[in-house]
């Protein structure tokens, strides 16, 4: 049998035609252009496909004069060597050990001082000579005296001649002695003068030497600082090098998919495609008219055949999620919403210069295996008194509870994530590991918890499922031979991450972990709810109403009534810096929306998502409302209601809020279809002050019951609009309540506002009553024109005031009710 002509391609060398990102996965299309085929069987091998790809989604298509006969996909060990692909830089900034010359040069001698010293030495020598002359004259005089005494004992001595000789010699000796003494005195004076000059010059030299030493120490300190700065730079460069290497190791595949494509060149059939599951496909591809080339030097008649192939596959380790920035203006009632997309690629591949498309298809479909449920008859029967009675059997049927549990499981387990612990990382040899540890310890002061060039260590958390798709299922077993204790739990409340992410370890510092499936969302942002639950109840404000507030209200304490939207609750990512991007083109086909990003993009593997501008939406006629529930908290909560007038569907995601140029913080934008409205809380409005003093109670024993107990309770709330007098009126909704009697012996009558009653006609609102009085007692005449307020009584004893309060004005709303019950009875709240 003729052996096939083989060709190998690495996926990193193949151009990327397009990348389509979904909320929980991505589809990649790569091209293999101008593949040269020989007549007969050919085998093309593509290696290096990310191990996170779905092997069943791999598809090969193409054009050319060839037939795709077979496709095989295998997960094989990565044969590439990490050090060859990412070699260590040989041009390491070696610390140039510039041997510090101690600059121990001999001190420069002062020439003047040296000259004085030389003169002193010469003068002292002359002084010695002068003293020698004096000493010699004294010795000679002694000799003369001794000779003179010796003449007395001799006979026949000529006395005159001897005396004359003595006189002459003594004069010579005396002259020599006088000359020596005079010379010594002159030399002593010169020596004293030069000694003083020497002392002065020595002091000057000492000062110069001290100054030079200070300059030398200064230069030495500067050199020390320069050397320390260079060492810090080298340490930072090494840290950065280690960080880059560790990040590369996180996405270095230990195993990767190898795709073998068998083609038969020479046959002409109709075009088609082939998937990974094909055993023997007869799908041929279109003919192309290209000039034949000579491929075999030995056989000039052998001609080459070219074809173009496209390789597509799906991976769950790449996705996108929405992010917003909402800027509102309360003066013009307008707003601007910047719709951004956070793109995440956590595969082992880099998609360079590719067309990137965002799709929301998984926001509308829950799965291909999810069929329409069928109702099962709900039957009831009477059970004995001894049997345990479960009221839930009447409220919810067993089938209903079962299907709700299945639906919740499907919402959190739609896309199955592969365990990454056995798929990514680099296994260093022991020498590399010990060397890296020693180097890191010497540089950073303490031993690292993991090898600097070892396996990457992260928690095995999984990508969030988006817009209705179920979140990834926790899984701990290794893929293709790896052993681990599998403990996949379908209940998201017991979510437990598996092994270390990207390398069999436990560190979480190297990369941002992907968010786990969140539980059912409560009514409001988690941070606001947590703070509201932890904060103590605010004390009622009854004094200092028209003075500046003592403490600024916390915007995060505002309760939120945004409904939990489980269809896209898993699409929220961590907040990212808001950047400026080019807008994308938008297209909506059926139930799916797509956004084509401008220009070609490069998406390298990274734990940090990149951001791309999708659209910019302008809102007009925004309604700002304020709600006050003084019984619980004396604060006016501001809320903005917006209408989505664009053609885009706004998906649930994090948003930054800016009001009148001031950044408020981060919140969550609810899902909103085109043409629908949504509201978003803006925290407490500090311009509206609320006072809610303690209730006034008046008790009596007269009333509608004989010898009954009556109590009249009076509560009031005072609102102050502290905005400038030129400002517009603000709309405020005030909510309070009166107790509701659950016993026929207790009667509750609403006294003020008078004339309120609950509407008994379904769908018809209760009639409102105009109420309210100026909040400033004894104020100016202008304070009486504060605006208007209408009170409405709703069910369950709720009283609602719709207030329009002018700028700079104040209003007082009074609630008075009477509670009557028989004497001797006690009244308590029913829980």
mmCIF file of N, CA and C in Angstrom, residues 81-173:
data_model
loop_
_atom_site.group_PDB
_atom_site.id
_atom_site.type_symbol
_atom_site.label_atom_id
_atom_site.label_comp_id
_atom_site.label_asym_id
_atom_site.label_seq_id
_atom_site.Cartn_x
_atom_site.Cartn_y
_atom_site.Cartn_z
ATOM 1 N N UNK A 81 9.003 21.922 23.947
ATOM 2 C CA UNK A 81 9.801 22.171 25.140
ATOM 3 C C UNK A 81 9.619 23.632 25.520
ATOM 4 N N UNK A 82 9.231 23.832 26.748
ATOM 5 C CA UNK A 82 8.914 25.180 27.206
ATOM 6 C C UNK A 82 10.111 26.112 27.047
ATOM 7 N N UNK A 83 11.318 25.625 27.361
ATOM 8 C CA UNK A 83 12.495 26.484 27.296
ATOM 9 C C UNK A 83 12.844 26.856 25.861
ATOM 10 N N UNK A 84 12.448 26.038 24.900
ATOM 11 C CA UNK A 84 12.724 26.380 23.504
ATOM 12 C C UNK A 84 11.740 27.419 22.991
ATOM 13 N N UNK A 85 10.496 27.317 23.416
ATOM 14 C CA UNK A 85 9.500 28.293 22.959
ATOM 15 C C UNK A 85 9.692 29.617 23.674
ATOM 16 N N UNK A 86 9.975 29.566 24.971
ATOM 17 C CA UNK A 86 10.204 30.780 25.756
ATOM 18 C C UNK A 86 11.599 30.684 26.382
ATOM 19 N N UNK A 87 12.657 30.912 25.598
ATOM 20 C CA UNK A 87 14.013 30.794 26.160
ATOM 21 C C UNK A 87 14.296 31.903 27.153
ATOM 22 N N UNK A 88 15.138 31.555 28.126
ATOM 23 C CA UNK A 88 15.564 32.561 29.090
ATOM 24 C C UNK A 88 16.498 33.552 28.405
ATOM 25 N N UNK A 89 16.321 34.805 28.717
ATOM 26 C CA UNK A 89 17.133 35.851 28.103
ATOM 27 C C UNK A 89 18.574 35.723 28.584
ATOM 28 N N UNK A 90 19.506 35.613 27.589
ATOM 29 C CA UNK A 90 20.922 35.520 27.937
ATOM 30 C C UNK A 90 21.513 36.868 28.315
ATOM 31 N N UNK A 91 20.818 37.901 27.882
ATOM 32 C CA UNK A 91 21.326 39.246 28.168
ATOM 33 C C UNK A 91 20.790 39.741 29.494
ATOM 34 N N UNK A 92 20.963 38.899 30.502
ATOM 35 C CA UNK A 92 20.500 39.300 31.821
ATOM 36 C C UNK A 92 21.330 40.476 32.303
ATOM 37 N N UNK A 93 20.644 41.334 32.947
ATOM 38 C CA UNK A 93 21.338 42.536 33.438
ATOM 39 C C UNK A 93 22.284 42.138 34.551
ATOM 40 N N UNK A 94 23.458 41.656 34.114
ATOM 41 C CA UNK A 94 24.442 41.254 35.106
ATOM 42 C C UNK A 94 24.943 42.506 35.813
ATOM 43 N N UNK A 95 24.921 42.377 37.084
ATOM 44 C CA UNK A 95 25.364 43.540 37.858
ATOM 45 C C UNK A 95 26.845 43.752 37.622
ATOM 46 N N UNK A 96 27.127 44.771 36.920
ATOM 47 C CA UNK A 96 28.507 45.073 36.638
ATOM 48 C C UNK A 96 29.193 45.422 37.950
ATOM 49 N N UNK A 97 29.923 44.402 38.385
ATOM 50 C CA UNK A 97 30.564 44.591 39.689
ATOM 51 C C UNK A 97 31.714 45.568 39.532
ATOM 52 N N UNK A 98 31.349 46.765 39.417
ATOM 53 C CA UNK A 98 32.354 47.818 39.288
ATOM 54 C C UNK A 98 33.101 47.892 40.609
ATOM 55 N N UNK A 99 34.258 47.263 40.559
ATOM 56 C CA UNK A 99 35.052 47.197 41.789
ATOM 57 C C UNK A 99 35.250 48.599 42.328
ATOM 58 N N UNK A 100 34.736 48.697 43.493
ATOM 59 C CA UNK A 100 34.782 50.025 44.102
ATOM 60 C C UNK A 100 36.214 50.354 44.476
ATOM 61 N N UNK A 101 36.719 51.295 43.768
ATOM 62 C CA UNK A 101 38.038 51.761 44.122
ATOM 63 C C UNK A 101 37.893 52.648 45.351
ATOM 64 N N UNK A 102 38.624 52.268 46.320
ATOM 65 C CA UNK A 102 38.501 52.980 47.586
ATOM 66 C C UNK A 102 39.070 54.398 47.519
ATOM 67 N N UNK A 103 39.704 54.663 46.368
ATOM 68 C CA UNK A 103 40.273 56.001 46.211
ATOM 69 C C UNK A 103 41.207 56.331 47.373
ATOM 70 N N UNK A 104 42.061 55.284 47.642
ATOM 71 C CA UNK A 104 43.008 55.511 48.738
ATOM 72 C C UNK A 104 44.275 56.193 48.222
ATOM 73 N N UNK A 105 44.141 57.100 47.328
ATOM 74 C CA UNK A 105 45.307 57.843 46.837
ATOM 75 C C UNK A 105 45.891 58.687 47.981
ATOM 76 N N UNK A 106 47.226 58.862 47.877
ATOM 77 C CA UNK A 106 47.880 59.690 48.896
ATOM 78 C C UNK A 106 47.351 61.108 48.823
ATOM 79 N N UNK A 107 47.183 61.649 49.961
ATOM 80 C CA UNK A 107 46.692 63.024 49.999
ATOM 81 C C UNK A 107 47.700 63.947 49.312
ATOM 82 N N UNK A 108 47.133 64.843 48.565
ATOM 83 C CA UNK A 108 48.007 65.815 47.909
ATOM 84 C C UNK A 108 48.607 66.753 48.968
ATOM 85 N N UNK A 109 49.924 66.823 48.949
ATOM 86 C CA UNK A 109 50.625 67.627 49.960
ATOM 87 C C UNK A 109 50.604 69.088 49.530
ATOM 88 N N UNK A 110 50.334 69.895 50.487
ATOM 89 C CA UNK A 110 50.345 71.324 50.223
ATOM 90 C C UNK A 110 51.780 71.776 49.954
ATOM 91 N N UNK A 111 52.005 72.409 48.798
ATOM 92 C CA UNK A 111 53.366 72.808 48.419
ATOM 93 C C UNK A 111 53.951 73.817 49.401
ATOM 94 N N UNK A 112 53.160 74.760 49.815
ATOM 95 C CA UNK A 112 53.685 75.767 50.754
ATOM 96 C C UNK A 112 54.099 75.146 52.067
ATOM 97 N N UNK A 113 53.307 74.216 52.571
ATOM 98 C CA UNK A 113 53.655 73.557 53.829
ATOM 99 C C UNK A 113 54.919 72.738 53.661
ATOM 100 N N UNK A 114 55.042 72.083 52.518
ATOM 101 C CA UNK A 114 56.243 71.296 52.285
ATOM 102 C C UNK A 114 57.480 72.200 52.219
ATOM 103 N N UNK A 115 57.328 73.345 51.608
ATOM 104 C CA UNK A 115 58.454 74.275 51.521
ATOM 105 C C UNK A 115 58.847 74.776 52.906
ATOM 106 N N UNK A 116 57.872 75.069 53.757
ATOM 107 C CA UNK A 116 58.171 75.507 55.122
ATOM 108 C C UNK A 116 58.863 74.407 55.897
ATOM 109 N N UNK A 117 58.408 73.179 55.715
ATOM 110 C CA UNK A 117 59.044 72.065 56.419
ATOM 111 C C UNK A 117 60.505 71.914 55.974
ATOM 112 N N UNK A 118 60.727 72.044 54.670
ATOM 113 C CA UNK A 118 62.118 71.934 54.190
ATOM 114 C C UNK A 118 62.982 73.044 54.780
ATOM 115 N N UNK A 119 62.474 74.273 54.833
ATOM 116 C CA UNK A 119 63.231 75.372 55.412
ATOM 117 C C UNK A 119 63.510 75.139 56.889
ATOM 118 N N UNK A 120 62.504 74.610 57.620
ATOM 119 C CA UNK A 120 62.730 74.320 59.040
ATOM 120 C C UNK A 120 63.841 73.296 59.226
ATOM 121 N N UNK A 121 63.825 72.291 58.376
ATOM 122 C CA UNK A 121 64.872 71.259 58.493
ATOM 123 C C UNK A 121 66.245 71.894 58.250
ATOM 124 N N UNK A 122 66.352 72.774 57.203
ATOM 125 C CA UNK A 122 67.642 73.418 56.913
ATOM 126 C C UNK A 122 68.074 74.354 58.045
ATOM 127 N N UNK A 123 67.136 75.102 58.605
ATOM 128 C CA UNK A 123 67.451 76.007 59.704
ATOM 129 C C UNK A 123 67.886 75.237 60.943
ATOM 130 N N UNK A 124 67.206 74.134 61.203
ATOM 131 C CA UNK A 124 67.602 73.342 62.377
ATOM 132 C C UNK A 124 69.004 72.764 62.178
ATOM 133 N N UNK A 125 69.330 72.435 60.909
ATOM 134 C CA UNK A 125 70.694 71.967 60.653
ATOM 135 C C UNK A 125 71.704 73.097 60.889
ATOM 136 N N UNK A 126 71.351 74.303 60.432
ATOM 137 C CA UNK A 126 72.223 75.438 60.671
ATOM 138 C C UNK A 126 72.340 75.739 62.168
ATOM 139 N N UNK A 127 71.234 75.566 62.894
ATOM 140 C CA UNK A 127 71.263 75.788 64.333
ATOM 141 C C UNK A 127 72.212 74.800 65.018
ATOM 142 N N UNK A 128 72.182 73.576 64.498
ATOM 143 C CA UNK A 128 73.132 72.592 65.059
ATOM 144 C C UNK A 128 74.593 73.011 64.799
ATOM 145 N N UNK A 129 74.827 73.553 63.589
ATOM 146 C CA UNK A 129 76.199 73.994 63.277
ATOM 147 C C UNK A 129 76.607 75.154 64.206
ATOM 148 N N UNK A 130 75.649 76.091 64.415
ATOM 149 C CA UNK A 130 75.978 77.219 65.300
ATOM 150 C C UNK A 130 76.270 76.736 66.717
ATOM 151 N N UNK A 131 75.484 75.821 67.184
ATOM 152 C CA UNK A 131 75.727 75.263 68.522
ATOM 153 C C UNK A 131 77.044 74.497 68.559
ATOM 154 N N UNK A 132 77.380 73.874 67.427
ATOM 155 C CA UNK A 132 78.657 73.166 67.374
ATOM 156 C C UNK A 132 79.840 74.174 67.466
ATOM 157 N N UNK A 133 79.668 75.334 66.816
ATOM 158 C CA UNK A 133 80.716 76.354 66.886
ATOM 159 C C UNK A 133 80.878 76.851 68.328
ATOM 160 N N UNK A 134 79.750 77.092 68.999
ATOM 161 C CA UNK A 134 79.795 77.541 70.391
ATOM 162 C C UNK A 134 80.438 76.460 71.261
ATOM 163 N N UNK A 135 80.015 75.248 71.053
ATOM 164 C CA UNK A 135 80.586 74.169 71.864
ATOM 165 C C UNK A 135 82.086 74.003 71.592
ATOM 166 N N UNK A 136 82.472 74.175 70.336
ATOM 167 C CA UNK A 136 83.895 74.044 69.994
ATOM 168 C C UNK A 136 84.709 75.161 70.628
ATOM 169 N N UNK A 137 84.174 76.394 70.621
ATOM 170 C CA UNK A 137 84.894 77.514 71.232
ATOM 171 C C UNK A 137 85.041 77.311 72.741
ATOM 172 N N UNK A 138 84.001 76.807 73.354
ATOM 173 C CA UNK A 138 84.084 76.539 74.787
ATOM 174 C C UNK A 138 85.128 75.469 75.095
ATOM 175 N N UNK A 139 85.170 74.474 74.263
ATOM 176 C CA UNK A 139 86.183 73.419 74.489
ATOM 177 C C UNK A 139 87.601 73.950 74.266
ATOM 178 N N UNK A 140 87.771 74.758 73.237
ATOM 179 C CA UNK A 140 89.083 75.328 72.991
ATOM 180 C C UNK A 140 89.504 76.248 74.135
ATOM 181 N N UNK A 141 88.558 77.001 74.694
ATOM 182 C CA UNK A 141 88.891 77.878 75.833
ATOM 183 C C UNK A 141 89.357 77.038 77.024
ATOM 184 N N UNK A 142 88.718 75.935 77.241
ATOM 185 C CA UNK A 142 89.151 75.050 78.334
ATOM 186 C C UNK A 142 90.578 74.531 78.085
ATOM 187 N N UNK A 143 90.848 74.253 76.813
ATOM 188 C CA UNK A 143 92.190 73.760 76.490
ATOM 189 C C UNK A 143 93.242 74.866 76.763
ATOM 190 N N UNK A 144 92.910 76.115 76.382
ATOM 191 C CA UNK A 144 93.831 77.217 76.633
ATOM 192 C C UNK A 144 94.060 77.409 78.133
ATOM 193 N N UNK A 145 92.970 77.359 78.884
ATOM 194 C CA UNK A 145 93.125 77.519 80.329
ATOM 195 C C UNK A 145 93.987 76.392 80.918
ATOM 196 N N UNK A 146 93.794 75.227 80.444
ATOM 197 C CA UNK A 146 94.570 74.094 80.944
ATOM 198 C C UNK A 146 96.055 74.243 80.559
ATOM 199 N N UNK A 147 96.256 74.747 79.350
ATOM 200 C CA UNK A 147 97.645 74.935 78.912
ATOM 201 C C UNK A 147 98.312 76.036 79.741
ATOM 202 N N UNK A 148 97.561 77.090 80.085
ATOM 203 C CA UNK A 148 98.100 78.196 80.849
ATOM 204 C C UNK A 148 98.516 77.714 82.259
ATOM 205 N N UNK A 149 97.741 76.885 82.876
ATOM 206 C CA UNK A 149 98.080 76.344 84.196
ATOM 207 C C UNK A 149 99.319 75.456 84.132
ATOM 208 N N UNK A 150 99.533 74.815 83.040
ATOM 209 C CA UNK A 150 100.691 73.917 82.934
ATOM 210 C C UNK A 150 102.000 74.687 82.794
ATOM 211 N N UNK A 151 101.959 75.976 82.412
ATOM 212 C CA UNK A 151 103.178 76.744 82.258
ATOM 213 C C UNK A 151 103.806 77.071 83.609
ATOM 214 N N UNK A 152 103.114 77.112 84.693
ATOM 215 C CA UNK A 152 103.620 77.464 86.011
ATOM 216 C C UNK A 152 104.630 76.408 86.519
ATOM 217 N N UNK A 153 104.468 75.189 86.079
ATOM 218 C CA UNK A 153 105.342 74.132 86.583
ATOM 219 C C UNK A 153 106.605 73.957 85.715
ATOM 220 N N UNK A 154 106.623 74.715 84.626
ATOM 221 C CA UNK A 154 107.797 74.600 83.780
ATOM 222 C C UNK A 154 108.789 75.763 84.091
ATOM 223 N N UNK A 155 109.994 75.462 83.899
ATOM 224 C CA UNK A 155 111.015 76.477 84.150
ATOM 225 C C UNK A 155 111.537 77.054 82.844
ATOM 226 N N UNK A 156 111.907 78.258 82.862
ATOM 227 C CA UNK A 156 112.455 78.913 81.694
ATOM 228 C C UNK A 156 111.438 79.246 80.641
ATOM 229 N N UNK A 157 110.206 79.482 81.082
ATOM 230 C CA UNK A 157 109.134 79.796 80.115
ATOM 231 C C UNK A 157 109.069 81.287 79.929
ATOM 232 N N UNK A 158 108.946 81.731 78.664
ATOM 233 C CA UNK A 158 108.815 83.149 78.359
ATOM 234 C C UNK A 158 107.363 83.540 78.642
ATOM 235 N N UNK A 159 107.238 84.277 79.748
ATOM 236 C CA UNK A 159 105.880 84.590 80.189
ATOM 237 C C UNK A 159 105.192 85.507 79.203
ATOM 238 N N UNK A 160 105.847 86.486 78.708
ATOM 239 C CA UNK A 160 105.215 87.452 77.819
ATOM 240 C C UNK A 160 104.750 86.783 76.526
ATOM 241 N N UNK A 161 105.637 85.990 75.990
ATOM 242 C CA UNK A 161 105.251 85.308 74.743
ATOM 243 C C UNK A 161 104.085 84.372 74.983
ATOM 244 N N UNK A 162 104.065 83.734 76.115
ATOM 245 C CA UNK A 162 102.953 82.799 76.406
ATOM 246 C C UNK A 162 101.639 83.541 76.602
ATOM 247 N N UNK A 163 101.753 84.657 77.345
ATOM 248 C CA UNK A 163 100.515 85.420 77.579
ATOM 249 C C UNK A 163 99.983 85.987 76.265
ATOM 250 N N UNK A 164 100.892 86.481 75.433
ATOM 251 C CA UNK A 164 100.427 87.006 74.133
ATOM 252 C C UNK A 164 99.782 85.916 73.300
ATOM 253 N N UNK A 165 100.395 84.777 73.317
ATOM 254 C CA UNK A 165 99.802 83.661 72.565
ATOM 255 C C UNK A 165 98.432 83.301 73.128
ATOM 256 N N UNK A 166 98.344 83.318 74.472
ATOM 257 C CA UNK A 166 97.032 82.994 75.126
ATOM 258 C C UNK A 166 95.988 84.018 74.743
ATOM 259 N N UNK A 167 96.425 85.325 74.732
ATOM 260 C CA UNK A 167 95.461 86.385 74.408
ATOM 261 C C UNK A 167 94.959 86.248 72.982
ATOM 262 N N UNK A 168 95.844 85.984 72.079
ATOM 263 C CA UNK A 168 95.442 85.878 70.663
ATOM 264 C C UNK A 168 94.504 84.692 70.470
ATOM 265 N N UNK A 169 94.853 83.595 71.055
ATOM 266 C CA UNK A 169 94.030 82.409 70.872
ATOM 267 C C UNK A 169 92.674 82.567 71.552
ATOM 268 N N UNK A 170 92.709 83.223 72.712
ATOM 269 C CA UNK A 170 91.417 83.410 73.419
ATOM 270 C C UNK A 170 90.504 84.355 72.644
ATOM 271 N N UNK A 171 91.114 85.358 71.979
ATOM 272 C CA UNK A 171 90.287 86.261 71.166
ATOM 273 C C UNK A 171 89.635 85.475 69.995
ATOM 274 N N UNK A 172 90.398 84.604 69.408
ATOM 275 C CA UNK A 172 89.853 83.804 68.319
ATOM 276 C C UNK A 172 88.692 82.919 68.809
ATOM 277 N N UNK A 173 88.958 82.314 69.979
ATOM 278 C CA UNK A 173 87.900 81.443 70.529
ATOM 279 C C UNK A 173 86.666 82.260 70.868
#
